[in-house]
Coordinates of C-alpha atoms and ligand atoms in Angstrom, one line a residue:
X1 CA -9.8 9.9 48.0
X2 CA -13.2 10.3 45.7
X3 CA -14.8 6.9 45.5
X4 CA -16.8 6.6 42.0
X5 CA -15.0 8.9 39.5
X6 CA -17.4 11.6 37.1
X7 CA -17.1 9.6 34.1
X8 CA -18.1 6.3 35.9
X9 CA -21.8 8.3 37.0
X10 CA -24.9 8.2 34.6
X11 CA -25.5 11.6 33.2
X12 CA -27.8 13.5 35.7
X13 CA -31.4 14.6 34.4
X14 CA -31.4 18.0 32.4
X15 CA -32.7 20.1 35.4
X16 CA -29.6 19.0 37.3
X17 CA -27.3 19.7 34.6
X18 CA -28.8 23.0 34.4
X19 CA -27.9 23.8 38.0
X20 CA -24.8 22.6 37.7
X21 CA -23.8 24.9 34.4
X22 CA -22.9 27.6 36.5
X23 CA -19.8 25.4 37.1
X24 CA -18.8 25.8 33.6
X25 CA -17.1 28.5 32.1
X26 CA -15.5 29.8 29.2
X27 CA -11.6 29.7 29.6
X28 CA -10.1 33.1 30.2
X29 CA -6.9 31.5 31.1
X30 CA -7.4 33.2 34.7
X31 CA -7.4 30.0 36.5
X32 CA -7.1 26.1 36.5
X33 CA -9.5 24.6 34.2
X34 CA -11.3 21.4 36.0
X35 CA -13.0 19.9 33.0
X36 CA -16.0 17.3 33.8
X37 CA -15.3 13.8 32.7
X38 CA -17.5 11.5 31.0
X39 CA -17.8 8.4 29.0
X40 CA -18.3 8.3 25.5
X41 CA -17.4 7.2 21.9
X42 CA -14.4 9.7 21.5
X43 CA -13.2 9.4 25.7
X44 CA -12.9 5.9 24.7
X45 CA -10.9 6.5 21.6
X46 CA -8.9 8.8 23.3
X47 CA -7.7 6.4 25.8
X48 CA -6.7 4.3 22.8
X49 CA -4.9 6.5 21.2
X50 CA -3.1 7.3 24.3
X51 CA -2.1 4.1 24.7
X52 CA 0.2 4.5 21.5
X53 CA 2.7 6.6 24.0
X54 CA 3.5 3.2 25.5
X55 CA 5.6 2.0 22.7
X56 CA 7.7 5.2 23.8
X57 CA 8.4 4.2 27.6
X58 CA 9.2 0.3 26.6
X59 CA 11.1 1.4 23.3
X60 CA 14.5 2.1 24.7
X61 CA 14.2 -1.5 25.9
X62 CA 13.7 -3.2 22.8
X63 CA 17.2 -5.2 22.4
X64 CA 18.9 -5.9 18.9
X65 CA 21.8 -7.9 18.8
X66 CA 23.0 -7.4 21.9
X67 CA 22.8 -3.6 22.1
X68 CA 20.0 -1.0 22.2
X69 CA 17.5 -1.5 19.3
X70 CA 16.6 2.6 18.9
X71 CA 19.6 4.4 20.2
X72 CA 20.7 8.1 19.4
X73 CA 24.9 7.4 20.6
X74 CA 25.3 11.1 20.3
X75 CA 29.4 10.4 21.2
X76 CA 30.1 8.1 18.5
X77 CA 27.4 10.3 16.2
X78 CA 25.8 7.2 15.4
X79 CA 21.5 6.6 15.3
X80 CA 20.9 2.9 15.6
X81 CA 17.8 1.5 14.5
X82 CA 17.4 -2.1 14.8
X83 CA 19.8 -3.7 12.1
X84 CA 20.1 -0.2 10.6
X85 CA 23.4 2.3 11.9
X86 CA 22.6 5.9 10.4
X87 CA 26.2 7.7 10.3
X88 CA 26.3 11.8 10.1
X89 CA 26.8 11.0 6.2
X90 CA 23.5 9.7 6.0
X91 CA 21.6 12.5 8.4
X92 CA 19.7 13.9 5.1
X93 CA 17.4 10.3 5.7
X94 CA 16.5 11.5 9.1
X95 CA 15.8 15.0 7.5
X96 CA 13.8 13.3 5.0
X97 CA 12.1 11.2 7.6
X98 CA 11.3 14.7 9.8
X99 CA 10.0 16.4 6.5
X100 CA 8.2 13.3 6.0
X101 CA 6.4 13.7 9.3
X102 CA 6.1 17.5 9.1
X103 CA 4.0 17.1 5.9
X104 CA 2.1 14.3 7.7
X105 CA 1.0 16.7 10.4
X106 CA 0.1 19.7 7.6
X107 CA -2.0 17.1 6.0
X108 CA -3.7 15.1 8.5
X109 CA -4.4 19.0 9.8
X110 CA -6.0 19.8 6.2
X111 CA -8.2 16.6 6.2
X112 CA -8.9 16.1 10.2
X113 CA -7.9 19.8 11.8
X114 CA -5.7 19.5 15.1
X115 CA -6.6 15.4 15.4
X116 CA -3.2 14.8 16.5
X117 CA -3.4 17.7 19.7
X118 CA -6.4 16.0 20.9
X119 CA -5.7 11.9 20.4
X120 CA -2.1 11.8 20.4
X121 CA -0.1 15.1 21.5
X122 CA 2.1 14.2 24.4
X123 CA 0.6 17.2 26.2
X124 CA -2.7 16.3 25.8
X125 CA -2.1 12.6 26.7
X126 CA 0.1 13.6 30.2
X127 CA -2.1 16.5 31.0
X128 CA -5.1 13.7 30.5
X129 CA -3.4 11.2 32.9
X130 CA -2.4 14.0 35.6
X131 CA -5.8 15.0 35.5
X132 CA -7.5 11.5 35.8
X133 CA -5.1 11.4 38.7
X134 CA -6.2 14.3 40.5
X135 CA -9.7 13.1 40.2
X136 CA -9.3 9.9 41.7
X137 CA -7.5 11.4 44.6
X138 CA -9.1 15.1 44.8
X139 CA -12.6 14.2 43.6
X140 CA -14.7 15.9 40.6
X141 CA -14.3 19.1 39.6
X142 CA -16.5 20.9 42.2
X143 CA -14.5 18.9 45.0
X144 CA -11.4 19.9 43.4
X145 CA -12.3 23.6 43.0
X146 CA -13.8 23.7 47.1
X147 CA -10.4 21.9 47.9
X148 CA -8.3 24.7 46.2
X149 CA -10.1 27.1 48.2
X150 CA -10.4 25.7 51.5
X151 CA -7.6 26.4 54.1
X152 CA -4.5 24.0 54.7
X153 CA -5.2 21.4 57.3
X154 CA -4.1 17.7 57.4
X155 CA -6.5 16.2 55.2
X156 CA -6.0 18.8 52.1
X157 CA -2.0 18.4 52.5
X158 CA -2.6 14.9 52.6
X159 CA -4.3 14.8 48.6
X160 CA -2.0 17.2 47.7
X161 CA 0.8 15.4 48.7
X162 CA 0.1 12.0 47.1
X163 CA -1.0 14.0 44.1
X164 CA 1.9 15.6 43.4
X165 CA 3.9 12.8 44.6
X166 CA 2.5 10.3 41.8
X167 CA 2.6 13.5 39.3
X168 CA 6.6 13.4 40.2
X169 CA 7.1 9.6 39.3
X170 CA 5.5 9.8 36.2
X171 CA 7.4 13.3 35.3
X172 CA 10.8 11.0 36.4
X173 CA 9.6 8.1 34.4
X174 CA 9.0 10.3 31.7
X175 CA 12.4 12.3 32.0
X176 CA 14.6 8.8 32.3
X177 CA 13.3 7.0 29.1
X178 CA 14.0 10.1 27.2
X179 CA 17.2 10.2 28.3
X180 CA 17.1 6.3 27.8
X181 CA 17.1 7.1 23.5
X182 CA 20.6 8.8 24.2
X183 CA 22.3 6.4 26.7
X184 CA 22.1 2.5 27.5
X185 CA 18.7 2.6 29.6
X186 CA 19.6 -0.6 31.6
X187 CA 23.3 1.3 32.3
X188 CA 21.3 4.5 33.0
X189 CA 18.8 3.3 35.7
X190 CA 22.3 1.6 37.4
X191 CA 24.2 4.5 36.8
X192 CA 21.2 7.6 37.8
X193 CA 20.8 4.8 41.1
X194 CA 24.2 5.0 41.5
X195 CA 25.0 8.9 41.4
X196 CA 27.2 7.6 38.1
X197 CA 26.0 9.6 35.4
X198 CA 27.7 12.3 33.4
X199 CA 26.1 15.6 34.4
X200 CA 24.5 16.4 31.2
X201 CA 22.4 13.1 32.2
X202 CA 21.1 14.8 35.0
X203 CA 20.5 18.0 33.3
X204 CA 18.6 16.7 30.3
X205 CA 16.6 14.0 33.5
X206 CA 15.9 17.8 35.6
X207 CA 14.8 19.4 32.6
X208 CA 12.3 16.5 31.6
X209 CA 11.0 16.3 35.0
X210 CA 10.4 19.9 35.0
X211 CA 8.8 20.2 31.9
X212 CA 6.3 17.2 32.7
X213 CA 5.4 18.3 36.1
X214 CA 4.8 21.7 35.0
X215 CA 3.4 21.3 32.1
X216 CA 0.9 18.5 32.4
X217 CA 0.4 18.8 35.9
X218 CA 0.0 22.8 36.7
X219 CA -0.3 24.4 33.5
X220 CA -2.3 22.0 31.1
X221 CA -4.8 23.2 28.4
X222 CA -2.3 26.9 29.3
X223 CA 0.2 25.5 26.8
X224 CA -2.4 24.3 24.1
X225 CA -3.8 27.8 24.4
X226 CA -0.7 30.5 24.9
X227 CA 2.4 28.3 24.4
X228 CA 1.8 26.1 21.5
X229 CA 2.8 27.2 17.7
X230 CA 0.7 24.6 15.8
X231 CA -2.3 26.0 17.3
X232 CA -1.3 29.2 15.9
X233 CA -0.3 28.1 12.5
X234 CA -3.7 25.9 12.3
X235 CA -5.8 28.5 10.6
X236 CA -3.5 28.8 7.5
X237 CA -4.1 24.9 7.3
X238 CA -7.6 24.3 7.6
X239 CA -10.2 25.0 5.2
X240 CA -13.9 25.1 4.9
X241 CA -13.8 21.3 3.9
X242 CA -12.0 20.6 7.2
X243 CA -13.8 17.9 8.8
X244 CA -13.1 19.4 13.1
X245 CA -15.6 19.2 15.8
X246 CA -18.2 21.4 15.1
X247 CA -21.4 23.3 16.3
X248 CA -24.3 22.6 13.9
X249 CA -25.9 26.6 14.5
X250 CA -28.6 25.8 11.6
X251 CA -29.9 22.8 14.1
X252 CA -29.0 24.2 17.7
X253 CA -30.2 27.9 17.1
X254 CA -31.5 30.2 19.0
X255 CA -30.5 27.6 22.0
X256 CA -32.8 28.2 25.2
X257 CA -33.7 25.9 28.1
X258 CA -36.9 25.5 27.4
X259 CA -37.1 22.4 25.4
X260 CA -40.3 23.9 22.9
X261 CA -37.7 26.3 21.5
X262 CA -36.9 26.5 18.2
X263 CA -33.2 25.2 18.5
X264 CA -32.0 21.6 19.3
X265 CA -29.4 23.5 21.9
X266 CA -30.7 23.6 25.2
X267 CA -27.8 25.6 26.3
X268 CA -26.7 23.7 29.5
X269 CA -23.4 24.4 29.2
X270 CA -22.6 20.5 29.3
X271 CA -20.4 21.0 26.4
X272 CA -18.0 23.8 27.6
X273 CA -18.0 21.5 31.2
X274 CA -16.5 18.6 29.6
X275 CA -14.0 20.7 27.3
X276 CA -10.4 19.8 28.9
X277 CA -9.5 23.4 27.2
X278 CA -12.3 25.2 28.4
X279 CA -13.7 26.1 25.0
X280 CA -17.3 27.1 24.3
X281 CA -17.1 25.0 20.6
X282 CA -20.7 26.9 20.2
X283 CA -18.4 29.7 19.0
X284 CA -16.8 28.5 16.0
X285 CA -13.0 27.7 15.3
X286 CA -11.0 28.6 17.8
X287 CA -7.3 28.3 18.4
X288 CA -8.2 26.7 21.8
X289 CA -10.2 23.7 20.5
X290 CA -7.8 20.5 20.3
X291 CA -10.1 18.6 18.4
X292 CA -10.5 16.0 21.0
X293 CA -14.3 15.5 20.4
X294 CA -15.3 15.6 24.1
X295 CA -18.2 17.8 23.7
X296 CA -19.4 15.4 20.9
X297 CA -19.7 12.9 23.4
X298 CA -21.5 15.6 26.2
X299 CA -23.6 16.7 23.5
X300 CA -24.9 13.6 22.1
X301 CA -25.8 12.1 26.1
X302 CA -27.8 15.4 26.6
X303 CA -29.6 14.9 23.0
X304 CA -30.1 11.7 23.9
X305 CA -31.9 12.7 27.5
X306 CA -33.5 15.1 25.7
X307 CA -35.2 12.6 22.9
X308 CA -33.5 14.8 20.0
X309 CA -30.9 12.6 17.0
X310 CA -27.2 13.0 18.2
X311 CA -24.6 15.2 16.7
X312 CA -25.8 18.6 17.0
X313 CA -22.0 18.9 17.6
X314 CA -20.0 16.6 15.3
X315 CA -17.2 15.8 13.2
X316 CA -18.3 18.2 10.2
X317 CA -16.9 20.3 7.6
X318 CA -18.2 23.7 7.7
X319 CA -19.4 23.0 4.0
X320 CA -21.4 20.7 5.1
X321 CA -22.6 22.1 8.1
X322 CA -23.8 25.2 5.5
X323 CA -25.5 21.9 3.4
X324 CA -22.8 23.1 0.3
X325 CA -20.8 20.4 -1.6
X326 CA -17.9 19.1 0.1
X327 CA -14.8 17.2 -2.1
X328 CA -14.2 14.3 -0.8
X329 CA -10.6 14.9 0.6
X330 CA -8.5 13.2 -2.0
X331 CA -9.8 16.0 -4.3
X332 CA -8.9 18.9 -2.6
X333 CA -5.6 20.6 -4.2
X334 CA -3.7 20.9 -0.8
X335 CA -4.0 17.5 0.1
X336 CA -2.8 16.5 -3.4
X337 CA -0.1 18.9 -2.9
X338 CA 0.6 17.3 0.4
X339 CA 0.5 13.9 -0.8
X340 CA 3.0 14.4 -4.0
X341 CA 5.5 16.1 -1.2
X342 CA 4.7 12.7 1.0
X343 CA 5.5 10.3 -1.8
X344 CA 8.8 12.3 -2.6
X345 CA 9.5 12.2 0.7
X346 CA 8.6 8.4 1.6
X347 CA 10.5 7.3 -1.8
X348 CA 13.6 8.9 -0.7
X349 CA 13.4 7.5 2.6
X350 CA 12.4 3.8 1.1
X351 CA 15.8 4.9 -1.5
X352 CA 17.9 5.5 1.5
X353 CA 17.0 2.7 3.5
X354 CA 17.7 0.0 0.5
X355 CA 20.8 1.9 -0.2
X356 CA 22.8 2.7 3.0
X357 CA 26.2 0.8 2.0
X358 CA 28.2 -0.5 5.1
X359 CA 31.5 1.6 3.6
X360 CA 31.6 5.2 3.0
X361 CA 34.9 6.3 0.9
X362 CA 36.1 9.8 -0.1
X363 CA 39.6 10.1 -2.1
X364 CA 41.8 13.1 -2.2
X365 CA 44.4 13.6 -4.3
X366 CA 47.3 14.9 -2.5
X367 CA 48.7 18.3 -4.6
X368 CA 52.1 18.8 -2.8
X369 CA 53.8 17.5 -5.4
X370 CA 51.3 16.8 -8.2
X371 CA 53.0 13.9 -8.9
X372 CA 56.2 12.2 -8.7
X373 CA 58.7 10.9 -11.3
X374 CA 60.1 8.2 -10.2
X375 CA 64.0 6.9 -10.6
X376 CA 62.7 4.0 -13.1
X377 CA 60.9 6.7 -15.2
X378 CA 57.2 5.9 -14.0
X379 CA 55.1 8.6 -12.5
X380 CA 53.5 8.1 -9.3
X381 CA 50.2 10.5 -7.8
X382 CA 49.6 10.3 -3.9
X383 CA 45.8 10.3 -2.5
X384 CA 44.1 10.1 0.8
X385 CA 41.3 7.8 1.0
X386 CA 39.4 8.3 4.1
X387 CA 36.7 5.2 4.8
X388 CA 34.2 4.6 7.4
X389 CA 33.5 1.0 8.1
X390 CA 29.6 1.5 9.3
X391 CA 29.6 -2.4 10.4
X392 CA 29.7 -3.8 14.0
X393 CA 32.9 -6.1 13.2
X394 CA 36.8 -5.2 11.2
X395 CA 36.8 -5.3 7.7
X396 CA 39.2 -5.8 5.6
X397 CA 39.2 -4.1 2.3
X398 CA 41.5 -4.6 -1.0
X399 CA 42.0 -1.7 -3.4
X400 CA 42.6 -1.2 -7.1
X401 CA 42.4 1.4 -9.5
X402 CA 40.2 1.1 -12.8
X403 CA 41.3 3.1 -16.3
X404 CA 44.8 3.2 -16.3
X405 CA 46.6 -0.1 -17.9
X406 CA 49.1 -1.6 -15.6
X407 CA 48.7 0.9 -12.7
X408 CA 50.4 -0.5 -9.0
X409 CA 48.5 0.3 -5.9
X410 CA 50.5 0.6 -2.5
X411 CA 48.1 1.3 0.0
X412 CA 48.9 1.9 4.2
X413 CA 52.4 1.6 3.3
X414 CA 52.0 -1.8 2.1
X415 CA 50.5 -3.0 5.2
X416 CA 47.2 -4.9 4.9
X417 CA 44.3 -2.3 5.2
X418 CA 41.8 -3.2 7.8
X419 CA 39.2 -0.9 8.3
X420 CA 38.0 -1.0 12.5
X421 CA 34.4 -0.7 13.3
X422 CA 32.4 2.5 13.4
X423 CA 35.5 4.4 13.3
X424 CA 36.3 6.7 10.6
X425 CA 40.3 5.8 9.1
X426 CA 42.2 7.6 6.4
X427 CA 45.4 5.9 5.1
X428 CA 47.5 6.8 2.3
X429 CA 48.0 5.0 -1.3
X430 CA 50.3 5.3 -4.0
X431 CA 49.7 4.9 -7.4
X432 CA 52.4 4.5 -10.1
X433 CA 52.1 3.8 -13.8
X434 CA 53.9 4.1 -17.1
X435 CA 53.9 8.0 -18.4
X436 CA 53.0 6.2 -22.2
X437 CA 49.5 5.3 -20.3
X438 CA 48.6 8.7 -19.3
X439 CA 45.9 10.7 -21.9
X440 CA 47.5 14.1 -21.4
X441 CA 48.0 15.8 -17.5
X442 CA 44.9 14.6 -16.3
X443 CA 43.4 11.1 -16.6
X444 CA 40.2 10.4 -15.2
X445 CA 41.0 7.2 -13.2
X446 CA 38.5 5.4 -10.6
X447 CA 39.3 3.9 -7.3
X448 CA 38.1 0.3 -6.3
X449 CA 37.2 -0.4 -2.1
X450 CA 36.3 -3.8 -1.7
X451 CA 35.4 -6.1 1.5
X452 CA 37.7 -8.9 1.6
X453 CA 36.1 -10.6 3.8
X454 CA 32.4 -12.0 4.5
X455 CA 31.0 -8.6 4.6
X456 CA 29.9 -7.8 1.2
X457 CA 30.5 -4.1 0.0
X458 CA 32.2 -2.5 -3.2
X459 CA 32.1 1.1 -3.5
X460 CA 34.0 3.2 -6.5
X461 CA 34.9 6.9 -6.3
X462 CA 36.0 8.9 -9.3
X463 CA 39.4 11.0 -9.4
X464 CA 42.4 11.7 -11.5
X465 CA 45.9 11.0 -12.2
X466 CA 48.1 13.9 -12.7
X467 CA 51.0 13.8 -15.2
X468 CA 53.5 16.0 -16.6
X469 CA 52.4 18.1 -19.3
X470 CA 54.9 16.3 -22.2
Ligands
SF4_1 S1 -23.9 22.2 22.1 FE1 -25.3 20.5 23.6 S2 -23.8 20.3 24.9 FE2 -23.3 22.5 24.4 S3 -25.1 24.0 25.3 FE3 -26.3 22.8 23.6 S4 -27.0 20.8 24.4 FE4 -25.8 21.9 25.9
SF4_2 S1 -14.5 22.3 22.0 FE1 -14.8 20.1 22.3 S2 -13.4 19.2 20.7 FE2 -12.6 21.1 21.3 S3 -11.2 21.0 22.5 FE3 -13.4 21.3 23.8 S4 -14.3 19.4 24.2 FE4 -12.2 18.9 22.6

């Protein structure tokens, strides 16, 4: 194993960097990138933001009222989020949440480019962890390239076996965790270990293990380059005011190895060497750049070494580099439009969360026959009420009708109506009234369903009572 990480070593002299420069070249997609690891401000920020994925790994183990706090219960078509249960009827709420996150991504990209890719995206975070493991086991980039090119022997076999085993362990944990959002995770671990999970759980886990291992371990930055759709559309979201990692060409050019050269760029290639996607930031905005800031750390350390101010590569807008005025982000039209949509979506989500009812009711008037004339002269209509009890326990309810003086309501053939939890329950209701109460062929009425137990719930549903023409 490598004794000391590249990241922990101080920066070499400029001469050593020049000697090293031949190892770094721009990614053409033909080979695995072995990027150099260096310490620095953005490197540390990257580790911190990557740590937010711990929530993904731990969230399925959170409990709430004796059940998993976050669970997509596909068989029962419910989404549990702590005290909240979202049913298919409330799916619009989830749609709003998705819209909210999508627009947030657009807004953030307009302001700060692909900051999501550089600091939060699971592809780059997992790749970062996989390559960190690789460096710990196989050594720095030069040692890794040498090992790759070396013939197979016991040492190479042992190192590769250790690395791939660790990668697979991470891939398995990732896969089981993902499945755990759809299946009680404690039960899932038990069922996996006792080989009792349903086939679909095996398929999901296998897909995730394969995806994690191949994308983060083998393909790495090629996913960002060739597969990620976000990289393709970023150019329509950023503009000349977006703050992204930018090479200050006015300060850096003409680049050259002689320190007395006119530009500050000493052409050491270190910014390419540390880039996880093998991009040369000096060529301007390109789809391979994931905005991770690691080239900023590298270049700043070089600038310190050659006695120049840091910031030759920095987070800046194109207008700023060109010395043109840059409006604050909250005055930019596209940010304002994104912000307005975000506010609408957030308002809708807030409304939904505060108005989700523990009950749901629909009423269907029976058409065959439209009405019945009873032997005592009264008129009766039949309805099918469908109620959903979204609470966790039995819910006794009472049903009455408003808008029809003296009407009687008989539900469930006279038996008490008790809605069983988390079930869609249809039941028959017969409404009777005297003909003189009717206001024509169609009399508007309102069904009122009220819970009779401890849970407070009241629902109304507009319908009509149909009577004879005369
Ligand atoms: S931009 Fe900075 S890191 Fe990159 S080659 Fe020039 S001096 Fe070196
Ligand atoms: S060019 Fe710089 S900011 Fe862009 S991906 Fe490479 S290291 Fe990260």
